[in-house]
Amino acid sequence: MSDKNNASQQAKNPLLVGWNTPANLVTYARIVLVLVYIVLTVMAGPEGRNDLILRWVAAVLFIVAASTDKIDGYLARSRNEVTELGKLMDPIADKLLMCSALIVLSAFSEFPLAWLITVLFLVREIGITVMRFFVIDTGGKVIAAAWPGKLKTVFQSVALSFYMVPMWSLAGADAGANGVYTGWVRWYYLLAYALLVVALVLCLYSGYEYLKGVFVKPAGSSDAKDAR
Ligand SMILES: O=P(O)(O)OC[C@H](O)CO
């Protein structure tokens, strides 16, 4: 696309402004990483019992994808290239990673009340994403991630990283027999579960705050700051 075409496209759709900044390229790369992560996790099977090596690789990919969350935001701010597209895509990349991990781990029944917890996460994450598009569609500005949402993502990342790492494999052959863990592995998975529940509480709370910002406060006074 020529510079002239590019400029006229961007004038028509302000969301396209800065679509190819380094920060946004990192966000796209994170989305591709999510796809690879899903394939490897499914191939590895429940708790990685079909292929332990693949599960370790998937766990490392998950941790890399989750921990690069800050890189795109940092690049955008430090290069003074914070874009509307970036503010929209950054939470979407996080949600794709977290929701796909939740769905796969639930399908594998890797934590108690898995589908109930996952559905609650999904309803909030999809609902807020739809609301973000609705606000843009009705002429509003992109609702950037606010601190409760960012904190939620940190807890989600840590809890799901704990689950992704097949720690049972380091604890002796029968540590996970019949799905019942003993010794320190039991504590490890209890901690993972506690972190996941905290993430769920933060998820619902931050969703409520976003809803309040859009539907209760006057337009333009949302809590959501432009702090990608
Ligand atoms: O809570 P959200 O929807 O704003 O998402 C938060 C982002 O994942 C933080 O990077």
XYZ file of C-alpha atoms and ligand atoms in Angstrom:
238
model
C 0.000 0.000 0.000
C 1.422 3.449 -0.983
C 1.884 6.210 1.614
C -0.974 8.148 0.008
C -3.372 5.193 0.160
C -2.222 4.500 3.691
C -2.943 8.057 4.791
C -6.401 8.102 3.190
C -7.283 4.717 4.770
C -6.186 6.022 8.167
C -8.179 9.225 7.736
C -11.289 7.096 7.071
C -10.630 4.872 10.059
C -8.642 6.429 12.932
C -8.247 2.946 14.445
C -5.767 2.156 11.654
C -3.432 4.965 12.698
C -0.139 3.419 13.749
C -1.229 -0.152 12.936
C 2.394 -1.055 12.176
C 4.201 0.499 15.142
C 6.690 -1.828 16.903
C 4.333 -2.002 19.902
C 1.442 -3.205 17.744
C 3.710 -5.701 15.939
C 4.577 -7.189 19.353
C 0.840 -7.481 20.088
C 0.235 -9.345 16.791
C 3.174 -11.658 17.550
C 1.636 -12.438 20.951
C -1.619 -13.425 19.202
C 0.264 -15.821 16.891
C 2.004 -17.272 19.967
C -1.420 -18.015 21.468
C -2.333 -20.157 18.448
C 0.864 -22.203 18.734
C 0.307 -22.526 22.477
C -3.232 -23.927 22.000
C -2.086 -26.577 19.492
C 0.794 -27.747 21.720
C -1.342 -27.882 24.874
C -4.073 -29.914 23.170
C -1.475 -32.300 21.700
C 0.153 -32.744 25.131
C -3.172 -33.920 26.607
C -4.545 -33.563 30.156
C -1.732 -32.486 32.526
C 0.675 -33.328 29.711
C 0.199 -37.051 30.268
C 0.134 -37.780 26.494
C 3.352 -35.879 25.861
C 5.139 -34.353 28.825
C 7.772 -32.528 26.764
C 5.096 -30.793 24.684
C 3.351 -29.715 27.883
C 6.603 -28.187 29.199
C 7.088 -26.374 25.883
C 3.472 -25.140 25.971
C 3.951 -23.967 29.568
C 7.070 -21.995 28.591
C 5.207 -20.471 25.618
C 2.337 -19.502 27.899
C 4.729 -17.821 30.341
C 6.505 -15.986 27.496
C 3.203 -14.827 25.952
C 1.854 -13.716 29.343
C 5.009 -11.924 30.455
C 5.431 -10.004 27.180
C 2.151 -8.239 28.016
C 4.098 -5.308 29.418
C 6.468 -5.037 26.432
C 3.959 -3.665 23.924
C 2.650 -1.105 26.406
C 6.212 -0.086 27.350
C 7.267 0.250 23.692
C 4.189 2.331 22.881
C 4.750 4.729 25.768
C 8.524 5.018 25.490
C 8.350 5.716 21.720
C 5.373 8.017 22.169
C 3.334 5.747 19.906
C 0.264 4.992 22.024
C -2.440 4.219 19.447
C -6.178 3.572 19.661
C -5.582 0.239 17.911
C -2.991 -0.730 20.512
C -5.331 0.170 23.362
C -7.954 -2.077 21.808
C -5.701 -4.975 20.745
C -3.610 -5.255 23.908
C -6.480 -6.463 26.160
C -7.756 -8.662 23.302
C -4.364 -10.427 23.023
C -4.401 -11.019 26.798
C -7.952 -12.331 26.681
C -7.205 -14.729 23.825
C -4.318 -16.188 25.812
C -6.122 -16.408 29.167
C -9.449 -17.635 27.775
C -7.864 -20.291 25.588
C -5.837 -21.562 28.567
C -8.989 -21.639 30.722
C -10.974 -23.495 28.050
C -8.288 -26.130 27.412
C -7.624 -26.692 31.137
C -11.385 -27.007 31.730
C -11.768 -29.479 28.886
C -9.016 -31.473 30.615
C -10.738 -31.004 34.050
C -7.479 -29.757 35.532
C -9.039 -27.738 38.375
C -12.210 -27.975 40.502
C -15.424 -26.329 39.223
C -13.488 -25.725 36.029
C -16.360 -24.922 33.640
C -18.219 -22.747 36.140
C -15.089 -20.636 36.739
C -14.262 -20.525 33.031
C -17.775 -19.471 32.005
C -17.705 -16.613 34.561
C -14.341 -15.442 33.175
C -15.595 -15.754 29.584
C -18.826 -13.846 30.192
C -16.901 -10.930 31.719
C -14.044 -10.917 29.179
C -16.282 -11.239 26.113
C -18.844 -8.835 27.563
C -16.265 -6.104 28.212
C -14.705 -6.618 24.773
C -18.118 -6.255 23.115
C -18.720 -3.145 25.218
C -15.363 -1.679 24.071
C -16.442 -2.093 20.436
C -19.895 -0.697 21.233
C -18.352 2.431 22.769
C -16.142 2.944 19.685
C -19.100 2.319 17.397
C -21.147 4.966 19.139
C -18.409 7.557 18.723
C -16.622 7.123 22.080
C -12.898 6.626 22.719
C -11.326 3.216 23.304
C -11.651 2.201 26.972
C -8.054 1.384 27.877
C -7.204 -1.154 30.572
C -7.575 0.233 34.101
C -5.656 -0.967 37.173
C -8.171 -3.560 38.497
C -8.197 -5.183 35.046
C -4.399 -5.128 34.870
C -4.146 -6.685 38.333
C -6.669 -9.337 37.268
C -4.456 -10.206 34.301
C -1.396 -10.560 36.585
C -3.248 -13.008 38.866
C -4.665 -14.891 35.860
C -1.185 -15.171 34.337
C 0.438 -16.461 37.520
C -2.388 -18.906 38.368
C -2.580 -20.334 34.845
C 1.233 -20.544 34.599
C 1.161 -22.627 37.798
C -1.416 -24.944 36.202
C 0.381 -25.126 32.860
C 3.701 -26.212 34.390
C 3.350 -30.005 34.880
C 4.756 -29.857 38.394
C 3.355 -33.306 39.206
C 6.019 -34.783 36.926
C 8.795 -33.550 39.224
C 7.253 -35.090 42.321
C 7.517 -38.821 41.824
C 5.537 -41.224 39.707
C 2.416 -41.564 41.864
C 2.060 -37.950 42.972
C -0.885 -37.474 40.643
C -2.337 -40.982 40.705
C -6.165 -40.938 40.425
C -6.017 -37.150 40.211
C -5.192 -36.917 43.956
C -1.996 -35.102 44.808
C -0.009 -35.505 47.994
C 2.816 -33.636 49.732
C 4.112 -30.357 48.353
C 2.414 -30.894 44.978
C -0.938 -30.724 46.747
C 0.020 -27.348 48.246
C 1.275 -26.188 44.876
C -2.091 -26.854 43.207
C -3.996 -25.401 46.168
C -2.003 -22.182 45.786
C -2.701 -22.174 42.034
C -6.411 -22.520 42.743
C -6.400 -19.721 45.339
C -4.674 -17.413 42.819
C -7.252 -18.316 40.187
C -10.128 -17.504 42.544
C -8.539 -14.108 43.376
C -8.218 -13.498 39.605
C -11.912 -14.317 39.171
C -12.941 -11.877 41.908
C -10.787 -9.144 40.337
C -12.175 -10.022 36.918
C -15.778 -9.558 38.021
C -14.966 -6.437 40.043
C -13.051 -4.749 37.216
C -15.834 -5.654 34.761
C -18.333 -3.975 37.074
C -16.101 -0.856 37.255
C -15.922 -0.637 33.440
C -19.715 -1.004 33.173
C -20.179 1.695 35.790
C -17.759 3.977 33.915
C -19.736 3.638 30.691
C -23.333 3.420 31.822
C -23.404 5.302 35.122
C -20.850 8.090 34.752
C -21.355 10.895 32.228
C -19.619 10.219 28.893
C -15.924 11.158 28.926
C -15.411 10.782 32.669
C -14.627 7.057 32.619
C -12.150 5.721 35.182
C -10.386 3.978 32.352
C -7.310 6.075 31.778
C -5.227 6.072 28.615
C -2.541 4.044 30.338
C -2.071 1.101 28.080
O -9.512 -5.976 32.247
P -9.302 -5.571 30.840
O -10.390 -6.068 29.939
O -9.106 -4.094 30.701
O -7.964 -6.243 30.351
C -6.769 -5.895 31.033
C -5.597 -6.207 30.160
O -5.540 -7.583 29.955
C -4.286 -5.703 30.790
O -3.258 -5.764 29.857
